[in-house]
PDB file of C-alpha atoms in Angstrom:
ATOM      1  CA  MET A1353       0.054  -0.011  -0.065  1.00  0.00           C
ATOM      2  CA  SER A1354       1.301   3.499  -0.965  1.00  0.00           C
ATOM      3  CA  LEU A1355       1.553   6.186   1.614  1.00  0.00           C
ATOM      4  CA  GLY A1356      -0.088   8.335  -1.020  1.00  0.00           C
ATOM      5  CA  PRO A1357      -1.199   8.709  -4.605  1.00  0.00           C
ATOM      6  CA  SER A1358       1.489   7.117  -6.694  1.00  0.00           C
ATOM      7  CA  GLY A1359       2.620   8.336 -10.111  1.00  0.00           C
ATOM      8  CA  GLN A1360       2.724   6.533 -13.378  1.00  0.00           C
ATOM      9  CA  GLY A1361       5.579   4.938 -15.072  1.00  0.00           C
ATOM     10  CA  VAL A1362       7.581   4.156 -11.940  1.00  0.00           C
ATOM     11  CA  PRO A1363       7.918   0.434 -10.854  1.00  0.00           C
ATOM     12  CA  PRO A1364       6.935  -0.626  -7.214  1.00  0.00           C
ATOM     13  CA  TYR A1365       9.561   0.002  -4.482  1.00  0.00           C
ATOM     14  CA  PRO A1366      12.012  -2.843  -4.946  1.00  0.00           C
ATOM     15  CA  LEU A1367      13.979  -2.858  -1.672  1.00  0.00           C
ATOM     16  CA  PRO A1368      13.026  -4.692   1.621  1.00  0.00           C
ATOM     17  CA  PRO A1369      11.666  -2.317   4.309  1.00  0.00           C
ATOM     18  CA  ARG A1370      14.202  -0.787   6.629  1.00  0.00           C
ATOM     19  CA  ASP A1371      12.137  -1.626   9.710  1.00  0.00           C
ATOM     20  CA  LEU A1372      13.803  -4.528  11.632  1.00  0.00           C
ATOM     21  CA  SER A1373      17.014  -4.887  13.504  1.00  0.00           C
ATOM     22  CA  PRO A1374      18.806  -8.288  13.191  1.00  0.00           C
ATOM     23  CA  PHE A1375      17.081  -9.090  16.435  1.00  0.00           C
ATOM     24  CA  GLY A1376      13.570  -8.778  14.987  1.00  0.00           C
ATOM     25  CA  ARG A1377      12.960  -5.357  16.756  1.00  0.00           C
ATOM     26  CA  PRO A1378      12.251  -2.187  15.132  1.00  0.00           C
ATOM     27  CA  ALA A1379      15.524  -0.537  14.082  1.00  0.00           C
ATOM     28  CA  LEU A1380      17.264   2.432  15.992  1.00  0.00           C
ATOM     29  CA  HIS A1381      18.229   5.389  13.949  1.00  0.00           C
ATOM     30  CA  ARG A1382      21.863   4.881  13.063  1.00  0.00           C
ATOM     31  CA  TRP A1383      22.820   8.066  14.728  1.00  0.00           C
ATOM     32  CA  GLU A1384      20.784   7.716  18.010  1.00  0.00           C
ATOM     33  CA  ILE A1385      23.521   5.874  20.067  1.00  0.00           C
ATOM     34  CA  PRO A1386      26.459   7.957  18.871  1.00  0.00           C
ATOM     35  CA  LEU A1387      24.647  11.072  19.625  1.00  0.00           C
ATOM     36  CA  LEU A1388      23.578   9.633  22.964  1.00  0.00           C
ATOM     37  CA  VAL A1389      27.110   8.925  23.855  1.00  0.00           C
ATOM     38  CA  VAL A1390      28.151  12.555  23.019  1.00  0.00           C
ATOM     39  CA  VAL A1391      25.327  14.024  24.904  1.00  0.00           C
ATOM     40  CA  VAL A1392      25.899  11.971  28.107  1.00  0.00           C
ATOM     41  CA  LEU A1393      29.589  12.728  27.947  1.00  0.00           C
ATOM     42  CA  LEU A1394      28.886  16.439  27.695  1.00  0.00           C
ATOM     43  CA  THR A1395      26.190  16.280  30.447  1.00  0.00           C
ATOM     44  CA  GLY A1396      28.638  14.517  32.781  1.00  0.00           C
ATOM     45  CA  PHE A1397      31.249  17.179  31.929  1.00  0.00           C
ATOM     46  CA  ILE A1398      28.721  19.883  32.951  1.00  0.00           C
ATOM     47  CA  TYR A1399      27.850  18.031  36.112  1.00  0.00           C
ATOM     48  CA  THR A1400      31.615  17.958  36.879  1.00  0.00           C
ATOM     49  CA  PHE A1401      31.761  21.704  36.298  1.00  0.00           C
ATOM     50  CA  ALA A1402      28.924  22.370  38.437  1.00  0.00           C
ATOM     51  CA  ILE A1403      30.510  20.534  41.457  1.00  0.00           C
ATOM     52  CA  VAL A1404      33.784  22.222  41.061  1.00  0.00           C
ATOM     53  CA  ALA A1405      31.992  25.532  40.756  1.00  0.00           C
ATOM     54  CA  VAL A1406      30.458  25.062  44.113  1.00  0.00           C
ATOM     55  CA  LEU A1407      33.701  23.865  45.641  1.00  0.00           C
ATOM     56  CA  LEU A1408      35.104  27.046  44.624  1.00  0.00           C
ATOM     57  CA  GLY A1409      32.224  29.228  45.921  1.00  0.00           C
ATOM     58  CA  SER A1410      30.907  30.178  42.617  1.00  0.00           C
ATOM     59  CA  VAL A1411      27.199  29.403  42.767  1.00  0.00           C
ATOM     60  CA  SER A1412      24.700  30.440  40.026  1.00  0.00           C
ATOM     61  CA  THR A1413      21.308  29.448  38.830  1.00  0.00           C
ATOM     62  CA  PHE A1414      22.822  27.294  36.103  1.00  0.00           C
ATOM     63  CA  VAL A1415      25.142  25.478  38.584  1.00  0.00           C
ATOM     64  CA  LEU A1416      22.174  24.837  40.996  1.00  0.00           C
ATOM     65  CA  LEU A1417      20.091  23.578  38.191  1.00  0.00           C
ATOM     66  CA  PHE A1418      22.444  20.782  37.372  1.00  0.00           C
ATOM     67  CA  LEU A1419      23.311  20.040  40.953  1.00  0.00           C
ATOM     68  CA  LEU A1420      19.669  19.504  41.654  1.00  0.00           C
ATOM     69  CA  ALA A1421      19.054  17.725  38.324  1.00  0.00           C
ATOM     70  CA  PRO A1422      18.375  14.357  39.825  1.00  0.00           C
ATOM     71  CA  VAL A1423      15.706  15.635  42.217  1.00  0.00           C
ATOM     72  CA  LEU A1424      14.200  17.970  39.889  1.00  0.00           C
ATOM     73  CA  LEU A1425      13.826  15.386  37.151  1.00  0.00           C
ATOM     74  CA  TYR A1426      12.247  12.784  39.684  1.00  0.00           C
ATOM     75  CA  LEU A1427       9.848  15.384  40.793  1.00  0.00           C
ATOM     76  CA  ALA A1428       8.820  16.426  37.459  1.00  0.00           C
ATOM     77  CA  ARG A1429       8.248  12.779  36.228  1.00  0.00           C
ATOM     78  CA  GLY A1430       6.199  11.965  39.297  1.00  0.00           C
ATOM     79  CA  GLN A1431       4.061  15.019  38.855  1.00  0.00           C
ATOM     80  CA  THR A1432       3.425  14.348  35.232  1.00  0.00           C
ATOM     81  CA  PHE A1433       2.341  10.812  35.967  1.00  0.00           C
ATOM     82  CA  ALA A1434       0.057  11.876  38.832  1.00  0.00           C
ATOM     83  CA  ALA A1435      -1.444  14.571  36.558  1.00  0.00           C
ATOM     84  CA  GLN A1436      -2.564  11.896  34.210  1.00  0.00           C
ATOM     85  CA  ARG A1437      -3.773   9.447  36.895  1.00  0.00           C
ATOM     86  CA  VAL A1438      -6.082  11.915  38.378  1.00  0.00           C
ATOM     87  CA  ASN A1439      -7.214  13.952  35.328  1.00  0.00           C
ATOM     88  CA  GLY A1440      -7.019  11.489  32.303  1.00  0.00           C
ATOM     89  CA  VAL A1441      -9.230   8.757  31.258  1.00  0.00           C
ATOM     90  CA  ARG A1442      -7.433   5.452  31.452  1.00  0.00           C
ATOM     91  CA  MET A1443      -7.706   3.171  28.524  1.00  0.00           C
ATOM     92  CA  SER A1444      -9.222  -0.186  29.468  1.00  0.00           C
ATOM     93  CA  PRO A1445     -11.420  -2.894  27.855  1.00  0.00           C
ATOM     94  CA  THR A1446     -14.296  -0.893  28.826  1.00  0.00           C
ATOM     95  CA  GLN A1447     -13.014   2.672  28.230  1.00  0.00           C
ATOM     96  CA  PHE A1448     -11.517   3.410  24.823  1.00  0.00           C
ATOM     97  CA  PRO A1449     -11.236  -0.342  24.093  1.00  0.00           C
ATOM     98  CA  GLU A1450      -9.831   0.158  20.615  1.00  0.00           C
ATOM     99  CA  GLY A1451      -7.061   2.255  21.814  1.00  0.00           C
ATOM    100  CA  PHE A1452      -6.307  -0.140  24.699  1.00  0.00           C
ATOM    101  CA  ARG A1453      -6.078  -3.057  22.264  1.00  0.00           C
ATOM    102  CA  MET A1454      -3.725  -0.840  20.035  1.00  0.00           C
ATOM    103  CA  VAL A1455      -1.322  -0.229  23.001  1.00  0.00           C
ATOM    104  CA  ALA A1456      -1.252  -3.865  23.928  1.00  0.00           C
ATOM    105  CA  GLU A1457      -0.664  -4.982  20.326  1.00  0.00           C
ATOM    106  CA  ALA A1458       2.196  -2.488  19.987  1.00  0.00           C
ATOM    107  CA  ALA A1459       3.770  -3.567  23.262  1.00  0.00           C
ATOM    108  CA  ALA A1460       3.510  -7.298  22.222  1.00  0.00           C
ATOM    109  CA  ARG A1461       4.994  -6.520  18.818  1.00  0.00           C
ATOM    110  CA  PHE A1462       7.960  -4.795  20.441  1.00  0.00           C
ATOM    111  CA  GLY A1463       8.693  -7.627  22.763  1.00  0.00           C
ATOM    112  CA  MET A1464       7.703  -5.677  25.967  1.00  0.00           C
ATOM    113  CA  PRO A1465       6.783  -7.986  29.002  1.00  0.00           C
ATOM    114  CA  SER A1466       3.597  -5.915  29.699  1.00  0.00           C
ATOM    115  CA  PRO A1467       1.684  -2.969  27.925  1.00  0.00           C
ATOM    116  CA  PRO A1468       2.259   0.577  29.352  1.00  0.00           C
ATOM    117  CA  ASP A1469      -0.657   2.399  31.053  1.00  0.00           C
ATOM    118  CA  ALA A1470      -2.554   4.626  28.564  1.00  0.00           C
ATOM    119  CA  TYR A1471      -4.643   7.663  29.084  1.00  0.00           C
ATOM    120  CA  VAL A1472      -6.728   9.951  27.067  1.00  0.00           C
ATOM    121  CA  VAL A1473      -6.606  13.642  28.251  1.00  0.00           C
ATOM    122  CA  LEU A1474      -8.391  16.814  26.900  1.00  0.00           C
ATOM    123  CA  GLY A1475      -6.604  18.200  23.914  1.00  0.00           C
ATOM    124  CA  ASN A1476      -8.669  21.559  23.369  1.00  0.00           C
ATOM    125  CA  GLY A1477      -7.609  21.478  19.815  1.00  0.00           C
ATOM    126  CA  ARG A1478      -4.175  20.387  20.111  1.00  0.00           C
ATOM    127  CA  ILE A1479      -2.830  17.409  18.157  1.00  0.00           C
ATOM    128  CA  ASN A1480      -0.406  15.711  20.305  1.00  0.00           C
ATOM    129  CA  ALA A1481       0.597  12.444  22.249  1.00  0.00           C
ATOM    130  CA  PHE A1482       3.652  11.499  24.423  1.00  0.00           C
ATOM    131  CA  ALA A1483       5.220   8.859  26.449  1.00  0.00           C
ATOM    132  CA  SER A1484       6.929   8.909  29.872  1.00  0.00           C
ATOM    133  CA  GLY A1485       7.411   7.080  33.122  1.00  0.00           C
ATOM    134  CA  HIS A1486       7.938   7.273  36.773  1.00  0.00           C
ATOM    135  CA  GLY A1487       9.779   4.721  38.866  1.00  0.00           C
ATOM    136  CA  PHE A1488       9.093   1.391  37.260  1.00  0.00           C
ATOM    137  CA  ARG A1489       5.837   2.527  35.618  1.00  0.00           C
ATOM    138  CA  ARG A1490       5.660   3.711  31.831  1.00  0.00           C
ATOM    139  CA  PHE A1491       2.610   5.448  30.399  1.00  0.00           C
ATOM    140  CA  VAL A1492       1.468   6.882  27.042  1.00  0.00           C
ATOM    141  CA  VAL A1493      -0.882   9.908  27.019  1.00  0.00           C
ATOM    142  CA  VAL A1494      -2.994  10.665  23.825  1.00  0.00           C
ATOM    143  CA  TYR A1495      -4.781  13.953  23.494  1.00  0.00           C
ATOM    144  CA  SER A1496      -8.496  13.633  22.814  1.00  0.00           C
ATOM    145  CA  ASP A1497      -8.257  15.546  19.505  1.00  0.00           C
ATOM    146  CA  LEU A1498      -5.833  13.207  18.258  1.00  0.00           C
ATOM    147  CA  PHE A1499      -7.765  10.117  19.510  1.00  0.00           C
ATOM    148  CA  GLU A1500     -10.825  11.194  17.390  1.00  0.00           C
ATOM    149  CA  ILE A1501      -8.987  10.012  14.401  1.00  0.00           C
ATOM    150  CA  GLY A1502      -9.656   6.584  15.706  1.00  0.00           C
ATOM    151  CA  GLY A1503     -13.359   6.937  15.584  1.00  0.00           C
ATOM    152  CA  GLN A1504     -15.626   5.213  13.100  1.00  0.00           C
ATOM    153  CA  ALA A1505     -15.477   8.226  10.678  1.00  0.00           C
ATOM    154  CA  ARG A1506     -11.879   8.777  11.096  1.00  0.00           C
ATOM    155  CA  ASP A1507      -8.618   6.828  10.432  1.00  0.00           C
ATOM    156  CA  PRO A1508      -7.867   4.193  13.010  1.00  0.00           C
ATOM    157  CA  ASP A1509      -4.693   3.133  11.180  1.00  0.00           C
ATOM    158  CA  ALA A1510      -3.337   6.670  11.884  1.00  0.00           C
ATOM    159  CA  LEU A1511      -4.112   6.293  15.496  1.00  0.00           C
ATOM    160  CA  ALA A1512      -2.474   2.840  15.770  1.00  0.00           C
ATOM    161  CA  PHE A1513       0.652   4.338  14.156  1.00  0.00           C
ATOM    162  CA  VAL A1514       0.801   7.279  16.622  1.00  0.00           C
ATOM    163  CA  ILE A1515       0.155   4.787  19.615  1.00  0.00           C
ATOM    164  CA  GLY A1516       2.903   2.557  18.094  1.00  0.00           C
ATOM    165  CA  HIS A1517       5.171   5.536  17.816  1.00  0.00           C
ATOM    166  CA  GLU A1518       4.635   6.420  21.690  1.00  0.00           C
ATOM    167  CA  VAL A1519       4.973   2.836  22.822  1.00  0.00           C
ATOM    168  CA  GLY A1520       8.096   2.708  20.695  1.00  0.00           C
ATOM    169  CA  HIS A1521       9.657   5.443  22.649  1.00  0.00           C
ATOM    170  CA  ILE A1522       9.059   3.252  25.765  1.00  0.00           C
ATOM    171  CA  ALA A1523      10.456   0.135  24.089  1.00  0.00           C
ATOM    172  CA  ALA A1524      13.530   1.994  22.952  1.00  0.00           C
ATOM    173  CA  GLY A1525      14.243   3.277  26.382  1.00  0.00           C
ATOM    174  CA  HIS A1526      13.677   6.886  25.744  1.00  0.00           C
ATOM    175  CA  ALA A1527      11.429   7.185  28.963  1.00  0.00           C
ATOM    176  CA  SER A1528      14.058   5.820  31.274  1.00  0.00           C
ATOM    177  CA  TYR A1529      15.003   8.084  34.323  1.00  0.00           C
ATOM    178  CA  TRP A1530      18.631   7.323  33.946  1.00  0.00           C
ATOM    179  CA  ARG A1531      18.684   8.038  30.350  1.00  0.00           C
ATOM    180  CA  GLN A1532      16.807  11.377  30.639  1.00  0.00           C
ATOM    181  CA  LEU A1533      19.197  12.329  33.527  1.00  0.00           C
ATOM    182  CA  GLY A1534      22.150  11.652  31.250  1.00  0.00           C
ATOM    183  CA  MET A1535      20.434  13.901  28.675  1.00  0.00           C
ATOM    184  CA  PHE A1536      19.630  16.637  31.040  1.00  0.00           C
ATOM    185  CA  ALA A1537      21.903  19.253  29.136  1.00  0.00           C
ATOM    186  CA  THR A1538      20.132  18.709  25.821  1.00  0.00           C
ATOM    187  CA  PRO A1539      18.444  21.985  25.863  1.00  0.00           C
ATOM    188  CA  PHE A1540      21.822  23.725  26.352  1.00  0.00           C
ATOM    189  CA  LEU A1541      23.467  21.835  23.656  1.00  0.00           C
ATOM    190  CA  PRO A1542      22.146  23.397  20.312  1.00  0.00           C
ATOM    191  CA  PHE A1543      22.183  21.292  17.230  1.00  0.00           C
ATOM    192  CA  VAL A1544      23.682  18.369  19.139  1.00  0.00           C
ATOM    193  CA  GLY A1545      20.856  18.033  21.705  1.00  0.00           C
ATOM    194  CA  SER A1546      18.210  18.524  19.123  1.00  0.00           C
ATOM    195  CA  SER A1547      19.817  16.128  16.700  1.00  0.00           C
ATOM    196  CA  LEU A1548      19.717  13.325  19.361  1.00  0.00           C
ATOM    197  CA  SER A1549      16.042  14.213  19.983  1.00  0.00           C
ATOM    198  CA  ARG A1550      15.229  13.962  16.285  1.00  0.00           C
ATOM    199  CA  ALA A1551      17.101  10.660  15.879  1.00  0.00           C
ATOM    200  CA  GLN A1552      14.792   9.308  18.815  1.00  0.00           C
ATOM    201  CA  GLU A1553      11.755  10.505  16.973  1.00  0.00           C
ATOM    202  CA  TYR A1554      12.890   8.583  13.782  1.00  0.00           C
ATOM    203  CA  THR A1555      13.539   5.482  15.955  1.00  0.00           C
ATOM    204  CA  ALA A1556       9.964   5.923  17.397  1.00  0.00           C
ATOM    205  CA  ASP A1557       8.606   6.244  13.826  1.00  0.00           C
ATOM    206  CA  ASN A1558      10.242   2.932  13.015  1.00  0.00           C
ATOM    207  CA  HIS A1559       8.385   1.370  15.922  1.00  0.00           C
ATOM    208  CA  GLY A1560       5.157   3.023  14.581  1.00  0.00           C
ATOM    209  CA  PHE A1561       5.675   1.809  11.167  1.00  0.00           C
ATOM    210  CA  CYS A1562       6.342  -1.747  12.429  1.00  0.00           C
ATOM    211  CA  ALA A1563       3.070  -1.597  14.425  1.00  0.00           C
ATOM    212  CA  ARG A1564       0.968  -0.202  11.730  1.00  0.00           C
ATOM    213  CA  PRO A1565       2.644   0.706   8.363  1.00  0.00           C
ATOM    214  CA  HIS A1566      -0.615   1.672   6.710  1.00  0.00           C
ATOM    215  CA  GLY A1567      -1.144   4.341   9.284  1.00  0.00           C
ATOM    216  CA  ALA A1568       2.002   6.221   8.572  1.00  0.00           C
ATOM    217  CA  GLY A1569       0.637   8.417   5.835  1.00  0.00           C
ATOM    218  CA  GLY A1570      -2.445   9.298   7.814  1.00  0.00           C
ATOM    219  CA  ALA A1571      -0.556  10.114  10.841  1.00  0.00           C
ATOM    220  CA  ILE A1572       1.610  12.624   8.974  1.00  0.00           C
ATOM    221  CA  ALA A1573      -1.331  14.047   7.199  1.00  0.00           C
ATOM    222  CA  THR A1574      -3.127  14.580  10.515  1.00  0.00           C
ATOM    223  CA  LEU A1575      -0.076  16.282  12.008  1.00  0.00           C
ATOM    224  CA  ALA A1576       0.182  18.491   8.999  1.00  0.00           C
ATOM    225  CA  ALA A1577      -3.244  19.511   8.204  1.00  0.00           C
ATOM    226  CA  GLY A1578      -5.423  18.432  11.207  1.00  0.00           C
ATOM    227  CA  LYS A1579      -7.886  15.746  11.945  1.00  0.00           C
ATOM    228  CA  TYR A1580     -10.625  17.203   9.501  1.00  0.00           C
ATOM    229  CA  LEU A1581      -8.359  17.824   6.522  1.00  0.00           C
ATOM    230  CA  ASN A1582      -6.031  14.978   6.745  1.00  0.00           C
ATOM    231  CA  ALA A1583      -7.998  12.911   4.138  1.00  0.00           C
ATOM    232  CA  VAL A1584      -7.249  15.353   1.279  1.00  0.00           C
ATOM    233  CA  VAL A1585      -3.481  15.584   1.911  1.00  0.00           C
ATOM    234  CA  GLY A1586      -1.317  13.881  -0.948  1.00  0.00           C
ATOM    235  CA  LEU A1587       1.477  12.224   0.880  1.00  0.00           C
ATOM    236  CA  ASP A1588       3.710  11.735  -2.103  1.00  0.00           C
ATOM    237  CA  GLU A1589       3.331  15.513  -3.099  1.00  0.00           C
ATOM    238  CA  PHE A1590       3.997  16.417   0.596  1.00  0.00           C
ATOM    239  CA  ALA A1591       7.089  14.117   1.003  1.00  0.00           C
ATOM    240  CA  ASP A1592       8.397  15.307  -2.319  1.00  0.00           C
ATOM    241  CA  ARG A1593       8.772  18.757  -0.951  1.00  0.00           C
ATOM    242  CA  ALA A1594      11.650  17.430   1.396  1.00  0.00           C
ATOM    243  CA  TRP A1595      13.821  17.312  -1.696  1.00  0.00           C
ATOM    244  CA  ARG A1596      12.570  20.743  -3.075  1.00  0.00           C
ATOM    245  CA  GLU A1597      12.362  23.028  -0.030  1.00  0.00           C
ATOM    246  CA  ARG A1598      15.889  24.007   0.647  1.00  0.00           C
ATOM    247  CA  GLY A1599      17.882  26.875   1.796  1.00  0.00           C
ATOM    248  CA  PHE A1600      19.602  28.064   4.981  1.00  0.00           C
ATOM    249  CA  PHE A1601      16.601  28.814   6.999  1.00  0.00           C
ATOM    250  CA  VAL A1602      14.940  25.439   6.199  1.00  0.00           C
ATOM    251  CA  TRP A1603      18.193  23.838   7.403  1.00  0.00           C
ATOM    252  CA  LEU A1604      18.041  26.152  10.498  1.00  0.00           C
ATOM    253  CA  VAL A1605      14.368  25.342  11.377  1.00  0.00           C
ATOM    254  CA  ASN A1606      15.055  21.582  11.198  1.00  0.00           C
ATOM    255  CA  GLY A1607      18.546  21.933  13.033  1.00  0.00           C
ATOM    256  CA  LEU A1608      16.922  23.518  16.046  1.00  0.00           C
ATOM    257  CA  ALA A1609      13.733  21.336  16.236  1.00  0.00           C
ATOM    258  CA  SER A1610      13.132  18.538  18.542  1.00  0.00           C
ATOM    259  CA  HIS A1611      11.252  16.634  15.988  1.00  0.00           C
ATOM    260  CA  PRO A1612      12.182  16.170  12.352  1.00  0.00           C
ATOM    261  CA  VAL A1613      10.397  18.691  10.057  1.00  0.00           C
ATOM    262  CA  LEU A1614       7.207  17.038   8.707  1.00  0.00           C
ATOM    263  CA  THR A1615       8.336  16.839   4.998  1.00  0.00           C
ATOM    264  CA  TRP A1616      11.474  15.188   5.992  1.00  0.00           C
ATOM    265  CA  ARG A1617       9.803  12.876   8.248  1.00  0.00           C
ATOM    266  CA  ALA A1618       7.156  11.893   5.533  1.00  0.00           C
ATOM    267  CA  ASN A1619       9.935  11.288   3.160  1.00  0.00           C
ATOM    268  CA  ALA A1620      11.697   8.880   5.820  1.00  0.00           C
ATOM    269  CA  LEU A1621       8.537   7.094   6.265  1.00  0.00           C
ATOM    270  CA  ARG A1622       7.966   6.578   2.521  1.00  0.00           C
ATOM    271  CA  ASP A1623      11.550   5.715   1.696  1.00  0.00           C
ATOM    272  CA  ARG A1624      12.298   2.774   3.845  1.00  0.00           C
ATOM    273  CA  SER A1625      15.670   2.124   2.272  1.00  0.00           C
ATOM    274  CA  ARG A1626      17.658   4.641   4.356  1.00  0.00           C
ATOM    275  CA  HIS A1627      17.655   6.405   7.581  1.00  0.00           C
ATOM    276  CA  GLY A1628      15.789   9.760   8.050  1.00  0.00           C
ATOM    277  CA  LYS A1629      18.043  12.837   7.582  1.00  0.00           C
ATOM    278  CA  LEU A1630      19.159  14.765  10.703  1.00  0.00           C
ATOM    279  CA  LEU A1631      20.765  17.768   9.278  1.00  0.00           C
ATOM    280  CA  TRP A1632      21.088  17.755   5.463  1.00  0.00           C
ATOM    281  CA  PRO A1633      17.846  17.506   3.278  1.00  0.00           C
ATOM    282  CA  PRO A1634      17.140  14.283   1.852  1.00  0.00           C
ATOM    283  CA  LYS A1635      17.513  13.573  -1.794  1.00  0.00           C
ATOM    284  CA  PRO A1636      15.512  11.272  -4.328  1.00  0.00           C
ATOM    285  CA  PRO A1637      16.545   7.730  -4.528  1.00  0.00           C
ATOM    286  CA  ASP A1638      19.432   7.375  -7.083  1.00  0.00           C
ATOM    287  CA  SER A1639      17.625   4.377  -8.771  1.00  0.00           C
ATOM    288  CA  TYR A1640      14.651   6.447  -9.696  1.00  0.00           C
ATOM    289  CA  ALA A1641      14.621   9.101 -12.346  1.00  0.00           C
ATOM    290  CA  ALA A1642      11.502  11.043 -13.209  1.00  0.00           C
ATOM    291  CA  MET A1643      10.024  10.500 -16.582  1.00  0.00           C
ATOM    292  CA  PRO A1644       9.746  13.395 -18.908  1.00  0.00           C
ATOM    293  CA  GLY A1645       7.153  15.677 -17.801  1.00  0.00           C
ATOM    294  CA  THR A1646       6.462  13.903 -14.426  1.00  0.00           C
ATOM    295  CA  ASP A1647       7.685  14.056 -11.029  1.00  0.00           C
ATOM    296  CA  VAL A1648       9.442  11.306  -9.145  1.00  0.00           C
ATOM    297  CA  ARG A1649       7.040   8.898  -7.564  1.00  0.00           C
ATOM    298  CA  TYR A1650       7.451   5.535  -5.773  1.00  0.00           C
ATOM    299  CA  GLN A1651       5.411   3.168  -3.595  1.00  0.00           C
ATOM    300  CA  ALA A1652       6.062   2.098  -0.003  1.00  0.00           C
ATOM    301  CA  PRO A1653       6.852  -1.582   0.296  1.00  0.00           C
ATOM    302  CA  VAL A1654       3.808  -3.919   0.057  1.00  0.00           C
ATOM    303  CA  VAL A1655       3.197  -5.145   3.754  1.00  0.00           C
ATOM    304  CA  PRO A1656       1.817  -8.752   3.882  1.00  0.00           C
ATOM    305  CA  SER A1657      -1.268  -9.464   5.593  1.00  0.00           C
ATOM    306  CA  PRO A1658      -1.347 -11.768   8.597  1.00  0.00           C
ATOM    307  CA  ASP A1659      -2.463 -14.518   6.401  1.00  0.00           C
ATOM    308  CA  GLN A1660       0.439 -14.155   3.953  1.00  0.00           C
ATOM    309  CA  PRO A1661       4.117 -15.145   4.564  1.00  0.00           C
ATOM    310  CA  GLY A1662       6.635 -12.322   4.995  1.00  0.00           C
ATOM    311  CA  PRO A1663       8.370 -10.450   7.980  1.00  0.00           C
ATOM    312  CA  ARG A1664       6.051  -9.043  10.538  1.00  0.00           C
TER     313      ARG A1664
END
């Protein structure tokens, strides 16, 4: 199934999907671990600097922030979890059963011993979802406006992709307290910290694609145009702009963003032969050349149904 209307004269996508690691799990972005090592080392250096500054009698707000980071992070995670528990609607077999099933299926697909808690909270028009944790608990939060795309008249595959994306953050270890503590300096590391964040988002997209590949297009369309206009978004045309929209400020907007810009993200979900770009704009696949008078178009890999053989 294509992520959007495919053009004419271009053969189906010939390469196997870049979804699974050699261990049968969704693949990490190739730059995630190297960038994580760099960020953890820089964070450790800043922690050391803060301790030395205190010993020398030089105390500032920045120094105190890092000295208190373990406590501040613990309190923030606990408060966030408590807010969902007392304000959100917890998914269960009787409340939002479709979403509850999607969470359980994604967790099983990623080899997790048990599914995380999942909550629906009031969105007030915002399209968002996130994953976090506290202690040994992990949870997913879906804003109500995003959850509406899972209704009968919406796109349940898109919701399943988003839930798979968020559960993927947990499966990949992104919600770990120790990992987040090691990344505490991320906001103070322009480009390096944001590049790690974008690599993690690409990794989570790989999880979402493995959980529900046919929902990738609908999810991107919803993030780009909203829950009412997502059906009229042409994903191929949207993703093609990743190759065409160039320039310094395009590079800057992406470079400072915590998430890949949507056109690059759409292109990465469509082209499963390579990892999503972090800093430099993507290029069309070398194996494809546009026919005279047409744009480059290619199809996403055909994903077998449960009754057909093939990697799942």
